[in-house]
Structures are given as C-alpha cells and as structure tokens.
Tab-separated table of N, CA, C and O in Angstrom:
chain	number	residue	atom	x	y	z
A	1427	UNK	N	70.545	-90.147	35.311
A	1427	UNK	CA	70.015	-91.221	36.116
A	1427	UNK	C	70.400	-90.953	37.562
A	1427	UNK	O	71.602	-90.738	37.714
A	1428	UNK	N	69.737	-90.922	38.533
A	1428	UNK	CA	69.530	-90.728	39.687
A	1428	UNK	C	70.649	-91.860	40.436
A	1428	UNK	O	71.316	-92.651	39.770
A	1429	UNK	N	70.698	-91.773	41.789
A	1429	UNK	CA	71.661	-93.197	42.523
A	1429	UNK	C	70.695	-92.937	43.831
A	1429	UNK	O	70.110	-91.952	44.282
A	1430	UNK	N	70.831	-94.367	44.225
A	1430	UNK	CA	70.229	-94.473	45.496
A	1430	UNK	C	70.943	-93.958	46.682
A	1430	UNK	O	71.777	-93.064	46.537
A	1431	UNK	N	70.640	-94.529	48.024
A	1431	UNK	CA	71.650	-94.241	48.821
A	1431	UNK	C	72.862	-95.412	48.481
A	1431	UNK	O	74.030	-95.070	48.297
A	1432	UNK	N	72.523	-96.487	48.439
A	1432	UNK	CA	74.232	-97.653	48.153
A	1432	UNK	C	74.872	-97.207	47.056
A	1432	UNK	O	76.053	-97.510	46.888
A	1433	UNK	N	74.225	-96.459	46.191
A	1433	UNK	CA	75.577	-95.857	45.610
A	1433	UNK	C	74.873	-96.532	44.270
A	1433	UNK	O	75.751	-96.375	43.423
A	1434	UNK	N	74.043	-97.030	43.784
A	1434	UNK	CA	73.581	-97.835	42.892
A	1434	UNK	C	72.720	-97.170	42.185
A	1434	UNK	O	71.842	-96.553	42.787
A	1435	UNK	N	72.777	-97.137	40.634
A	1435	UNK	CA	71.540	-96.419	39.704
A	1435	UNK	C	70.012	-96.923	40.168
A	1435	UNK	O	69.799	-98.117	40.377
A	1436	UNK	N	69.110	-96.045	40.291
A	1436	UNK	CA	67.637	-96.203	40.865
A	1436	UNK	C	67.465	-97.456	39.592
A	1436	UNK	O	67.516	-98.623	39.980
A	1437	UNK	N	67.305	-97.241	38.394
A	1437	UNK	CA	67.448	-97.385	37.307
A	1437	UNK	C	67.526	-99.570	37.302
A	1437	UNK	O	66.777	-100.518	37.068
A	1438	UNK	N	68.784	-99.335	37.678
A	1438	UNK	CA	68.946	-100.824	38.020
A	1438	UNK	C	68.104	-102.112	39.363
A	1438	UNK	O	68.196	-103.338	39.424
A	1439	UNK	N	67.371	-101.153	40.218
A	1439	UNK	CA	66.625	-101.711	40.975
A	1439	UNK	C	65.474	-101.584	40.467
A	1439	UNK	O	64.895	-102.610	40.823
A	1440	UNK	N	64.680	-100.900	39.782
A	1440	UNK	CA	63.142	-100.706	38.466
A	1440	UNK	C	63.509	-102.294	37.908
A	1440	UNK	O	62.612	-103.137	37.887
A	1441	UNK	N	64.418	-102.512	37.615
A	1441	UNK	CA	64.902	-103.484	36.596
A	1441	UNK	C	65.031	-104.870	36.992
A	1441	UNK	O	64.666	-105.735	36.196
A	1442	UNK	N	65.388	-105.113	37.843
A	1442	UNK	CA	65.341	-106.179	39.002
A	1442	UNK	C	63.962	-106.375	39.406
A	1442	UNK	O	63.515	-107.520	39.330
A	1443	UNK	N	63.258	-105.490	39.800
A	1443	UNK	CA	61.664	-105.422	39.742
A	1443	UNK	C	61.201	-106.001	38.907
A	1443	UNK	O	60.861	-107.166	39.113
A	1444	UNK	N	61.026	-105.435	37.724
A	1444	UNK	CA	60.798	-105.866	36.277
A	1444	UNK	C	60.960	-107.378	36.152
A	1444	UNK	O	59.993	-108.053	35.799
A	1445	UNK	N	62.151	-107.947	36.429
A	1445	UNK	CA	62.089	-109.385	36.112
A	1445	UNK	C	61.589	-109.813	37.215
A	1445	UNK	O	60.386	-109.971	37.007
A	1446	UNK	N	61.801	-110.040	38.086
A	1446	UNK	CA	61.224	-110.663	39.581
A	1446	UNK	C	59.893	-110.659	39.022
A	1446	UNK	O	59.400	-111.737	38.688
A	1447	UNK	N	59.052	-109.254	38.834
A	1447	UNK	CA	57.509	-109.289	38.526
A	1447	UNK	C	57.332	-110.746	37.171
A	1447	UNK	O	56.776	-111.836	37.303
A	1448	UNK	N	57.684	-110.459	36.579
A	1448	UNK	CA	58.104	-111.490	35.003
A	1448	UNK	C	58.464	-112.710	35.184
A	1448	UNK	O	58.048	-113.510	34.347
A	1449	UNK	N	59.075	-113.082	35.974
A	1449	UNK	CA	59.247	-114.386	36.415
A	1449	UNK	C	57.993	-115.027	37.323
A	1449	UNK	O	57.599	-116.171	37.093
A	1450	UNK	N	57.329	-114.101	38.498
A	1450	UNK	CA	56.381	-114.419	39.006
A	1450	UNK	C	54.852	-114.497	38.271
A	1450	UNK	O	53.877	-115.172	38.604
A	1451	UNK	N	55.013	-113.582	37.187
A	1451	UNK	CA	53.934	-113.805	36.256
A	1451	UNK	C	53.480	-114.936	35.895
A	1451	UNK	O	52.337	-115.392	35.918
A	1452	UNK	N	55.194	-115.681	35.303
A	1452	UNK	CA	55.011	-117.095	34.528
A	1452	UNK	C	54.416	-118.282	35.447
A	1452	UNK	O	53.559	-119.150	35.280
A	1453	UNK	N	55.274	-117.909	36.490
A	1453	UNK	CA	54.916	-118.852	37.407
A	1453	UNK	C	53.250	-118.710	38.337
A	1453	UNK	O	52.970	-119.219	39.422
A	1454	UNK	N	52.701	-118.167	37.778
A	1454	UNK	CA	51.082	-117.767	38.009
A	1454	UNK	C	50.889	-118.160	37.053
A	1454	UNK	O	50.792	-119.347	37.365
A	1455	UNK	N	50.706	-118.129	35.822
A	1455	UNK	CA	50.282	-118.595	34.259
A	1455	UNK	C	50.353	-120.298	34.252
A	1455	UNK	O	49.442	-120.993	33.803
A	1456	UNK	N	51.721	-120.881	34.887
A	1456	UNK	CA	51.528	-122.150	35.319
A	1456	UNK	C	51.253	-123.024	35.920
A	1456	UNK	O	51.390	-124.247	35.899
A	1457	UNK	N	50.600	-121.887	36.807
A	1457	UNK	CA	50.000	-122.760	38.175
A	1457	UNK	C	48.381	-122.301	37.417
A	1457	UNK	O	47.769	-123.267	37.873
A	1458	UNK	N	47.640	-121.769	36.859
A	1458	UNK	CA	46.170	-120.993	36.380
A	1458	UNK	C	46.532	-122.333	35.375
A	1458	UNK	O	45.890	-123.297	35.793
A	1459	UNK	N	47.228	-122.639	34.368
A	1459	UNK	CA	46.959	-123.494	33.282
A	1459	UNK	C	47.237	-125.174	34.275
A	1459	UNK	O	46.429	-126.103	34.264
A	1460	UNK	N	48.411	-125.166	34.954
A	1460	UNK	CA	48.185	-126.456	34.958
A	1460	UNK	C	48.004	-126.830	36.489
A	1460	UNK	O	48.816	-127.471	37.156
A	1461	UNK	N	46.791	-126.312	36.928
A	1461	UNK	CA	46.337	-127.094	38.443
A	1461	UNK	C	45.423	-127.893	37.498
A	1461	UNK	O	44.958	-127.842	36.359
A	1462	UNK	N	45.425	-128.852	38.876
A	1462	UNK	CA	44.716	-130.327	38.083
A	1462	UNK	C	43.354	-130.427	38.486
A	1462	UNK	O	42.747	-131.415	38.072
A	1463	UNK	N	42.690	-129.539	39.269
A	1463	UNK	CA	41.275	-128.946	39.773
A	1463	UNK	C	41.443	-127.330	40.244
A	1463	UNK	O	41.539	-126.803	41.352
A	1464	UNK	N	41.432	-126.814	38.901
A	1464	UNK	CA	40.972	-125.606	38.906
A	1464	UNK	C	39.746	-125.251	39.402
A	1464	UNK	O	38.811	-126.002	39.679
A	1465	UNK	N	39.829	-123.682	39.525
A	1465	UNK	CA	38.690	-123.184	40.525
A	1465	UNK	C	37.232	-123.072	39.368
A	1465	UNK	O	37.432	-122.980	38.157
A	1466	UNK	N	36.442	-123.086	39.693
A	1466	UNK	CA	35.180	-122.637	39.067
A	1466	UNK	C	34.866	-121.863	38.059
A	1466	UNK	O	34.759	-120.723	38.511
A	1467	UNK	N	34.697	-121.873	37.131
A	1467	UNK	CA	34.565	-120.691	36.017
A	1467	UNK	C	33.545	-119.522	36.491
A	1467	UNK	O	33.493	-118.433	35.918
A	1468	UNK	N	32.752	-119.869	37.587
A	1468	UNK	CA	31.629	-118.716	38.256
A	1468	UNK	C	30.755	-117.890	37.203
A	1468	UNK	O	31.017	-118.006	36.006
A	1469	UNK	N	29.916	-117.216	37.554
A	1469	UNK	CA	28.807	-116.835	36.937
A	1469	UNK	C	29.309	-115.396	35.608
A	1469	UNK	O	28.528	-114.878	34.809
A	1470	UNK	N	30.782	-115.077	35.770
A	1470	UNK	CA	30.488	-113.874	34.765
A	1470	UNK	C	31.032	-114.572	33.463
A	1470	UNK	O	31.783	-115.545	33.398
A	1471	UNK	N	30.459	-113.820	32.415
A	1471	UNK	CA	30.481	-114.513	31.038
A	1471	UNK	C	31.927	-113.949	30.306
A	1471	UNK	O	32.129	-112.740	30.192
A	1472	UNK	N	32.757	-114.818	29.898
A	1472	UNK	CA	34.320	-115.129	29.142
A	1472	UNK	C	34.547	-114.472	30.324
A	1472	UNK	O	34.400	-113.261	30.155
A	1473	UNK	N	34.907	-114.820	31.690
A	1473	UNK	CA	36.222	-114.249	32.624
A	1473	UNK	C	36.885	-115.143	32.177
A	1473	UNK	O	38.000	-114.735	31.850
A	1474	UNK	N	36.685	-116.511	31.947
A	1474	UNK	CA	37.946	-117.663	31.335
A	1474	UNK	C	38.726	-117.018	30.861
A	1474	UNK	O	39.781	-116.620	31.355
A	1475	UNK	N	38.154	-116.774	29.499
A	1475	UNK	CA	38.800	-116.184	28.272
A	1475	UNK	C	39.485	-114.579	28.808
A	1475	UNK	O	40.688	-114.608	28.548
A	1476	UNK	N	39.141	-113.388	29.382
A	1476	UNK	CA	39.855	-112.875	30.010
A	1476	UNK	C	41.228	-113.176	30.831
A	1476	UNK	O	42.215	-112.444	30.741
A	1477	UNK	N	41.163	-114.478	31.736
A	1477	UNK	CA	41.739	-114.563	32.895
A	1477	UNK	C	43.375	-115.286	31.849
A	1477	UNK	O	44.566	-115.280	32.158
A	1478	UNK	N	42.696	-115.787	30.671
A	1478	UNK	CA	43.778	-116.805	29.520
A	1478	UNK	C	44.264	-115.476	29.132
A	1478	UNK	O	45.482	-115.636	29.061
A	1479	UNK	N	44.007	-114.277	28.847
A	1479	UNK	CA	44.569	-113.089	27.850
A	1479	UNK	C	45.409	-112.987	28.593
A	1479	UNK	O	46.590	-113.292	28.427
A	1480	UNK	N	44.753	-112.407	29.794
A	1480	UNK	CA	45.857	-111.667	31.054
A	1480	UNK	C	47.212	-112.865	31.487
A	1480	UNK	O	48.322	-112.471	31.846
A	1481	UNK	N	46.926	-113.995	31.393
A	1481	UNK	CA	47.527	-114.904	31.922
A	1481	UNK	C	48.917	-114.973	31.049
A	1481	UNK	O	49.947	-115.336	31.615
A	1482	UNK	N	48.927	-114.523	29.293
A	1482	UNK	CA	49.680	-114.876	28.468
A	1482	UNK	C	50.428	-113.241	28.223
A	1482	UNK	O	51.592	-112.956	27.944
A	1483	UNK	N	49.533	-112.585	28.397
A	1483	UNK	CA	49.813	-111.047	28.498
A	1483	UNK	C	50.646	-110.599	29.022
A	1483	UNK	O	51.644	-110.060	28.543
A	1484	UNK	N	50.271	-110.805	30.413
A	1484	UNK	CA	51.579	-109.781	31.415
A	1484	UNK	C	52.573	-110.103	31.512
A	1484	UNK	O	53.415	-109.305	31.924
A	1485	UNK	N	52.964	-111.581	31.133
A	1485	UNK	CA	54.557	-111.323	31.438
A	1485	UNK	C	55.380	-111.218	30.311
A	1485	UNK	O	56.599	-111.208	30.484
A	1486	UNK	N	54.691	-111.099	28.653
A	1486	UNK	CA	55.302	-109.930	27.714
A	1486	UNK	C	54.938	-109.195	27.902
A	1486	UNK	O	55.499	-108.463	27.087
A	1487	UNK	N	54.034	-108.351	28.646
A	1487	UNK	CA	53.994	-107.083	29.145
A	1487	UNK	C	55.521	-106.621	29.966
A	1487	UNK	O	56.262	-105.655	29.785
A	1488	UNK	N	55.580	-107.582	30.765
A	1488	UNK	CA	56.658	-107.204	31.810
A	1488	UNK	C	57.884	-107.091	31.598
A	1488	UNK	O	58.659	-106.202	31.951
A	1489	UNK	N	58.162	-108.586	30.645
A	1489	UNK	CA	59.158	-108.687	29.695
A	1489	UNK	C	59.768	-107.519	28.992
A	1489	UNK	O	60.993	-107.461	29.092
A	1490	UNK	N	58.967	-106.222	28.044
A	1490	UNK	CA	59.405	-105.334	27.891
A	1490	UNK	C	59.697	-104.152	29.069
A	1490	UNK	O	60.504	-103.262	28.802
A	1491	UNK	N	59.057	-104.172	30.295
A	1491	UNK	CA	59.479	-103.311	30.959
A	1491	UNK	C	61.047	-103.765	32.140
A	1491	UNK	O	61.855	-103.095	32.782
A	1492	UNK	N	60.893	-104.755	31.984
A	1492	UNK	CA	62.568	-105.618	32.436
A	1492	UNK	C	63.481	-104.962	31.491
A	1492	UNK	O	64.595	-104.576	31.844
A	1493	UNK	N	63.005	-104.821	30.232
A	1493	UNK	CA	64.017	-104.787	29.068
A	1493	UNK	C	64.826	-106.151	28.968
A	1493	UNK	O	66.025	-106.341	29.169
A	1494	UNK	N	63.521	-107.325	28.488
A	1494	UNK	CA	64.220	-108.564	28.235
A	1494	UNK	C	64.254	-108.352	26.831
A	1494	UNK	O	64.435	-107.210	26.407
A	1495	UNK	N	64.027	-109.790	25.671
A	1495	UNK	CA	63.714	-109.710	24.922
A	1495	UNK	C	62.314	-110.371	24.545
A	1495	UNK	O	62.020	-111.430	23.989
A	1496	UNK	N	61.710	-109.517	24.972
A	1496	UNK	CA	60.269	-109.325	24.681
A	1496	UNK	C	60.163	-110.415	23.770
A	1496	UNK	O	60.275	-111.584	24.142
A	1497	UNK	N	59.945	-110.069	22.563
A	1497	UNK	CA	59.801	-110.802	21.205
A	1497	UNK	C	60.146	-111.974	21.230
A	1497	UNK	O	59.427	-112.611	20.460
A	1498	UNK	N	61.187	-112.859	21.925
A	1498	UNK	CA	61.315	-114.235	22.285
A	1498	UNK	C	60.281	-114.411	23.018
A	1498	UNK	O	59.493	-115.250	22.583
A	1499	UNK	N	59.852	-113.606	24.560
A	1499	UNK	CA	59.238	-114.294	25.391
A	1499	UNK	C	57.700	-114.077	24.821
A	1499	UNK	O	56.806	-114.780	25.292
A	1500	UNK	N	57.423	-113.159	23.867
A	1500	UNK	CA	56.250	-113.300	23.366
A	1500	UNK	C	56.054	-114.294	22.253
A	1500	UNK	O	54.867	-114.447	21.963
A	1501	UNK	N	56.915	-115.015	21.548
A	1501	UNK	CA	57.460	-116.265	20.616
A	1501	UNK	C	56.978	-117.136	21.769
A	1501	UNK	O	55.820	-117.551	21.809
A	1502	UNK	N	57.701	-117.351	22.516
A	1502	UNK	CA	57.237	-118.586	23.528
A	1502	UNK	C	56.115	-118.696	23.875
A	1502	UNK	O	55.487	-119.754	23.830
A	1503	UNK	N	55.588	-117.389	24.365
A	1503	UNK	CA	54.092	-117.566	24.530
A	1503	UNK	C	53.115	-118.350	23.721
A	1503	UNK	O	52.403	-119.317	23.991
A	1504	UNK	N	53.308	-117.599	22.588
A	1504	UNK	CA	52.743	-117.998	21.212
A	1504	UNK	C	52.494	-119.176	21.377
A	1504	UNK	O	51.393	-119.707	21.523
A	1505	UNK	N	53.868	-119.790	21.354
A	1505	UNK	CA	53.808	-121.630	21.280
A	1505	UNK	C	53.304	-122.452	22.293
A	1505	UNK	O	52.773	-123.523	21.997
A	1506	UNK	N	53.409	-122.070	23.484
A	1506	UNK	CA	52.898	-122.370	24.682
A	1506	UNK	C	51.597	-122.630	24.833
A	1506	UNK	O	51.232	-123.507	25.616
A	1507	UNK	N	50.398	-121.632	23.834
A	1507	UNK	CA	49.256	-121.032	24.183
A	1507	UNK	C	48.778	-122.599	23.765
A	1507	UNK	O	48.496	-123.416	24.642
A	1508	UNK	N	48.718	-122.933	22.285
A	1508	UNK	CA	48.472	-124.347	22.315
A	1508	UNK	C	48.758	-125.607	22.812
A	1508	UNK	O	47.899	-126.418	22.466
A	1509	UNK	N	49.558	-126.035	23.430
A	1509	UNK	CA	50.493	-126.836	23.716
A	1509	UNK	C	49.713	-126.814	24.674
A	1509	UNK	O	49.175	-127.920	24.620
A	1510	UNK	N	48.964	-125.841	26.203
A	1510	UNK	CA	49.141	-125.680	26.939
A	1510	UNK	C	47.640	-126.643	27.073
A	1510	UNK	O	47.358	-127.587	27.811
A	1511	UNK	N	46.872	-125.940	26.024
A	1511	UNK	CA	45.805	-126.774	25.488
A	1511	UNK	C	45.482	-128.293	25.467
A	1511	UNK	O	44.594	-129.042	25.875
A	1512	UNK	N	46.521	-128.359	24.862
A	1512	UNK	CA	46.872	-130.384	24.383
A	1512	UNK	C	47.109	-130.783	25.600
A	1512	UNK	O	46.566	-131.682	26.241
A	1513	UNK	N	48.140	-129.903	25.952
A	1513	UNK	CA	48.012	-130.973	27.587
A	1513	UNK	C	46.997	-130.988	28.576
A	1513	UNK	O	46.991	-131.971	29.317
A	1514	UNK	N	46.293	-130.270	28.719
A	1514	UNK	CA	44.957	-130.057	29.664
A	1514	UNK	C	44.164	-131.083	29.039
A	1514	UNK	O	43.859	-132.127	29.617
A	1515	UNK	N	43.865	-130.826	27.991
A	1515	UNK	CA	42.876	-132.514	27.525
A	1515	UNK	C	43.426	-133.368	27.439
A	1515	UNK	O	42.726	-134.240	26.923
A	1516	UNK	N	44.687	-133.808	27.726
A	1516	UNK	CA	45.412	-135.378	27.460
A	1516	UNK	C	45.850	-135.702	28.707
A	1516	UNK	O	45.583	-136.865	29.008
A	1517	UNK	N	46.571	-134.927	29.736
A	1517	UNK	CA	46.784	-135.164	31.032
A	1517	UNK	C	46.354	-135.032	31.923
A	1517	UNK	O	46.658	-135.657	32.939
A	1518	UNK	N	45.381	-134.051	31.826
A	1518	UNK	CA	44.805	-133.551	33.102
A	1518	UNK	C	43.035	-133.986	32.969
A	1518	UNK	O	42.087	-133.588	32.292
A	1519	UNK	N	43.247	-134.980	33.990
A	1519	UNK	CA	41.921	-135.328	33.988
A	1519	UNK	C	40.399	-134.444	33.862
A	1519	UNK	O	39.525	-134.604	33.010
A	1520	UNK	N	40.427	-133.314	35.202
A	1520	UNK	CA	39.669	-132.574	35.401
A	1520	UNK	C	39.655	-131.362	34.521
A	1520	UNK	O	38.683	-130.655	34.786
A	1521	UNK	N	40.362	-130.915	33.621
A	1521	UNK	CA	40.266	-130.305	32.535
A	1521	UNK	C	40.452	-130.765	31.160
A	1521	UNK	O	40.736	-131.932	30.892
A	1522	UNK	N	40.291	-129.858	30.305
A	1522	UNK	CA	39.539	-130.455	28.669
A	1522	UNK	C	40.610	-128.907	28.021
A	1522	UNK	O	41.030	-127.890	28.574
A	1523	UNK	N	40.679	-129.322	26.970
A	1523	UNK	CA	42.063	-128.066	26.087
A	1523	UNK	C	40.636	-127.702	25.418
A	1523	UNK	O	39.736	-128.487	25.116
A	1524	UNK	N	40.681	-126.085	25.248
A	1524	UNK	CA	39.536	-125.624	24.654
A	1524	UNK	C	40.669	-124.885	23.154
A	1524	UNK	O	41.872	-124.645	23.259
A	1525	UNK	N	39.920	-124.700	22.047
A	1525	UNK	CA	40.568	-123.946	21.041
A	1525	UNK	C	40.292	-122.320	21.195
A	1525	UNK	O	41.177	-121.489	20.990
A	1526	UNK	N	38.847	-121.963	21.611
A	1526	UNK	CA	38.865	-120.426	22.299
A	1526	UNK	C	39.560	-119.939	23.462
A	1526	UNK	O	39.563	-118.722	23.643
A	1527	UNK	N	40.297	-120.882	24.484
A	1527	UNK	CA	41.103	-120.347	25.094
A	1527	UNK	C	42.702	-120.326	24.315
A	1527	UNK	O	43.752	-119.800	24.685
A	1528	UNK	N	42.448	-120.944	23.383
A	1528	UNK	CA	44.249	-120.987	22.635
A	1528	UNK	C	43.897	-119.031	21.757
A	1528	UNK	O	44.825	-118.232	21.630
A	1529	UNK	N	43.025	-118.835	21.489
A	1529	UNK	CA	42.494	-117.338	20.737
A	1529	UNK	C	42.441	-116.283	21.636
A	1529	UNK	O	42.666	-115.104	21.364
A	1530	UNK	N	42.088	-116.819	22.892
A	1530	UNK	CA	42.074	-115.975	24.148
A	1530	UNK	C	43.959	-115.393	24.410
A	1530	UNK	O	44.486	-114.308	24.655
A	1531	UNK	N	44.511	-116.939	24.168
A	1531	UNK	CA	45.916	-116.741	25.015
A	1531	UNK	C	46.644	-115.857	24.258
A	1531	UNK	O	47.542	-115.111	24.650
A	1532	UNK	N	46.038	-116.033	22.734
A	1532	UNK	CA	47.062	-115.008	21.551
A	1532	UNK	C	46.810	-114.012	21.702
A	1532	UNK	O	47.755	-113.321	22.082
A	1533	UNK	N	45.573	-113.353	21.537
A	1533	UNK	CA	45.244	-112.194	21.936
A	1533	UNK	C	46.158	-111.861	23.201
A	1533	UNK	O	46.927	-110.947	22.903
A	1534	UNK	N	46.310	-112.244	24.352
A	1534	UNK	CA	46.797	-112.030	25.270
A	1534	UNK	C	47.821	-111.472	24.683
A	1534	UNK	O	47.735	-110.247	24.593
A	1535	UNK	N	49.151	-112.156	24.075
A	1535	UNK	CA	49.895	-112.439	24.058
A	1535	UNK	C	50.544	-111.190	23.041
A	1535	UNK	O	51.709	-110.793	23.024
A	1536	UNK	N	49.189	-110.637	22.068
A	1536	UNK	CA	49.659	-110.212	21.178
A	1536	UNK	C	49.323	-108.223	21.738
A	1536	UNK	O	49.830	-107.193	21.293
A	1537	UNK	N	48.346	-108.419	22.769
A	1537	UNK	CA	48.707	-107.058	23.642
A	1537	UNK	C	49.328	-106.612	24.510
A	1537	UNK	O	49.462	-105.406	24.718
A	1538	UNK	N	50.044	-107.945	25.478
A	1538	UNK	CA	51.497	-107.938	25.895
A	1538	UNK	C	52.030	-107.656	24.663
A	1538	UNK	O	52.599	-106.566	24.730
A	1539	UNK	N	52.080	-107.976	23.937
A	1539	UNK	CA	53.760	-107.313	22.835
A	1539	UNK	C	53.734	-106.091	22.912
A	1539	UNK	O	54.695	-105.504	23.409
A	1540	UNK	N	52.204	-105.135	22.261
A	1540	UNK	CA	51.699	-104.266	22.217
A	1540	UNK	C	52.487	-103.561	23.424
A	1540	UNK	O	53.529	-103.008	23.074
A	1541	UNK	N	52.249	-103.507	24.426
A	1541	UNK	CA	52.608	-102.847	25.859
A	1541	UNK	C	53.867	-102.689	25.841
A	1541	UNK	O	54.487	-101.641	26.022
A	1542	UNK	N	54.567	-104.489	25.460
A	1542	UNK	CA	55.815	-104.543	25.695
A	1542	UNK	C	56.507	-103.889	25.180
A	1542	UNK	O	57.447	-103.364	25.777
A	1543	UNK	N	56.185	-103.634	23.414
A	1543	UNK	CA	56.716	-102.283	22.846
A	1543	UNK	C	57.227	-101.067	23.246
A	1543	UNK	O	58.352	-100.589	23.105
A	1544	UNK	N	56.199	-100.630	23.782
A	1544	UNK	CA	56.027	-99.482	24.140
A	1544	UNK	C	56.748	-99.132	25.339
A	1544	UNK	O	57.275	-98.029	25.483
A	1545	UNK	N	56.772	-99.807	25.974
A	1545	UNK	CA	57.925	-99.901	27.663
A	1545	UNK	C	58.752	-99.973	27.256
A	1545	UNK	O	59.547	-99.097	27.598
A	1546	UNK	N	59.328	-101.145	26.101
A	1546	UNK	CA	60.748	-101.144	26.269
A	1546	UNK	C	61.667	-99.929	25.470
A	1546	UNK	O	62.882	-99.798	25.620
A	1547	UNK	N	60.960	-99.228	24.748
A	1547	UNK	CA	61.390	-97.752	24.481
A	1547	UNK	C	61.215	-98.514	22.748
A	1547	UNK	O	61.584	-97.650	21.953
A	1548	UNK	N	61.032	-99.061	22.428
A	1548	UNK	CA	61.415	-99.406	20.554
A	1548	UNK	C	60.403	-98.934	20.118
A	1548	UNK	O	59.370	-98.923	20.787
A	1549	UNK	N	60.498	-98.318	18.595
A	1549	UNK	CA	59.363	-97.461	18.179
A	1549	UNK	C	59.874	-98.216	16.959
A	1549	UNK	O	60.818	-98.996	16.835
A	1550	UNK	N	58.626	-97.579	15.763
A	1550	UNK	CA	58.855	-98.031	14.110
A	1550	UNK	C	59.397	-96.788	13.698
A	1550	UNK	O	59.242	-96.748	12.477
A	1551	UNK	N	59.993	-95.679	14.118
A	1551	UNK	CA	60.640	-94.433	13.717
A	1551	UNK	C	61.958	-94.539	13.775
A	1551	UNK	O	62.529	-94.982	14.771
A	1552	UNK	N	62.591	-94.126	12.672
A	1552	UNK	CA	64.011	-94.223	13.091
A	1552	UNK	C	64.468	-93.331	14.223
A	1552	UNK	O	63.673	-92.391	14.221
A	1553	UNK	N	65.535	-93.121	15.389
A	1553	UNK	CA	66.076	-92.753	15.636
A	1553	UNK	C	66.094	-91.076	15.700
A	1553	UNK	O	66.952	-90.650	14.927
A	1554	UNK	N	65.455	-90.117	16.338
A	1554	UNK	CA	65.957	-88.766	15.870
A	1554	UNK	C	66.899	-87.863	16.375
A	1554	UNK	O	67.042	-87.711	17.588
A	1555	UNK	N	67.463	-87.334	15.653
A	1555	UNK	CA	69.292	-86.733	15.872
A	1555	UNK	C	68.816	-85.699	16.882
A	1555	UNK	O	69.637	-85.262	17.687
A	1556	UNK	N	67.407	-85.222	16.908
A	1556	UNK	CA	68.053	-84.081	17.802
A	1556	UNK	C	66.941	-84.208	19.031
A	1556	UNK	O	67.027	-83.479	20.019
C-alpha cells in the first residue's frame, strides 16, 4: 500500500471517499423520494422507474466500495423501498406511493448488492492459499 505525502495510507483516503460518496447518496435518495413537489416525470418512458433503481442502488453500491456492511445497508434499503411508498401516498400530498416503483427500488437495490459484492472484495470461493 502506497502513503501519501502526510504520511497516511492512499488506501485510507479512497475510503473516506467511499463513505462521504455513501452518505451523500442517501441523502439524494431522500430528498428524490421525499420532496413534496417533485419535478416532472417528462417525456422518456420508466426514467421514474430508472431514477427509483439508481436511487436505491448506489449507495449499496458505494456501501461496498467504503467497505461498510453492505448487506445491512442493502437490508435497509429493502425495507425502506416500501415504506418510502406508504408515505408518499399518506403524507405527501402532491405524490401517490406507486407499487412499480417499490419493484423498481428492489431491483435497484438488489444490483447495488451485486456491485457491492464485487468492490468489497467477497467472493462465493473459498479463500486461495496461494
């Protein structure tokens, strides 16, 4: 592992990145689900449903490249995706909870893991000695 000039593993500033990005994710995911006059759905067909994947996606995407624990924050997602639903049709006037965006958010959610896997170095292989 490399050191910067302060004397610090490169390694550990990637990583700091990593969450900063991951934290700012969420906090985009909660401002996209709960503004109370969202922007326009506009003329291209499922960007919704895109914009819900990506929205639930990247930050278990990111999550594994932080080297959090992924698998919780993709658990949370999970639960979130509906919930996020119920409340848009019960509180929020100007929006309505759709059930294809709760299918949208899993999907999301479930190719963030996908990614997250894969970044955070865990494989289904054991271990090899040499």
């Amino acid at each position: 592992m490399s050191t910067s000039t302060t004397g610090r593993p490169v390694q550990t500033g990637r990583r700091r990145l990593a969450v900063v990005l991951t934290v700012v994710a969420v906090l985009v995911q909660l401002v996209v689900l709960y503004d109370p006059s969202p922007a326009g759905g506009g003329d291209i067909p499922f960007a919704d449903k895109v914009v819900h994947a990506l929205v639930f996606g990247v930050p278990v995407a990111l999550a594994g490249w932080a080297r959090l624990r992924w698998v919780w924050v993709a658990a949370l997602m999970a639960v979130h995706a509906p919930v996020s639903e119920i409340v848009q049709g019960l509180a929020l006037p100007a929006r309505s909870g759709d059930p294809f965006d709760v299918v949208a958010d899993l999907v999301g959610v479930v190719l963030g893991a996908l990614v997250a896997r894969r970044l955070s170095g865990v494989s289904g292989a054991p271990p090899s000695r040499w």
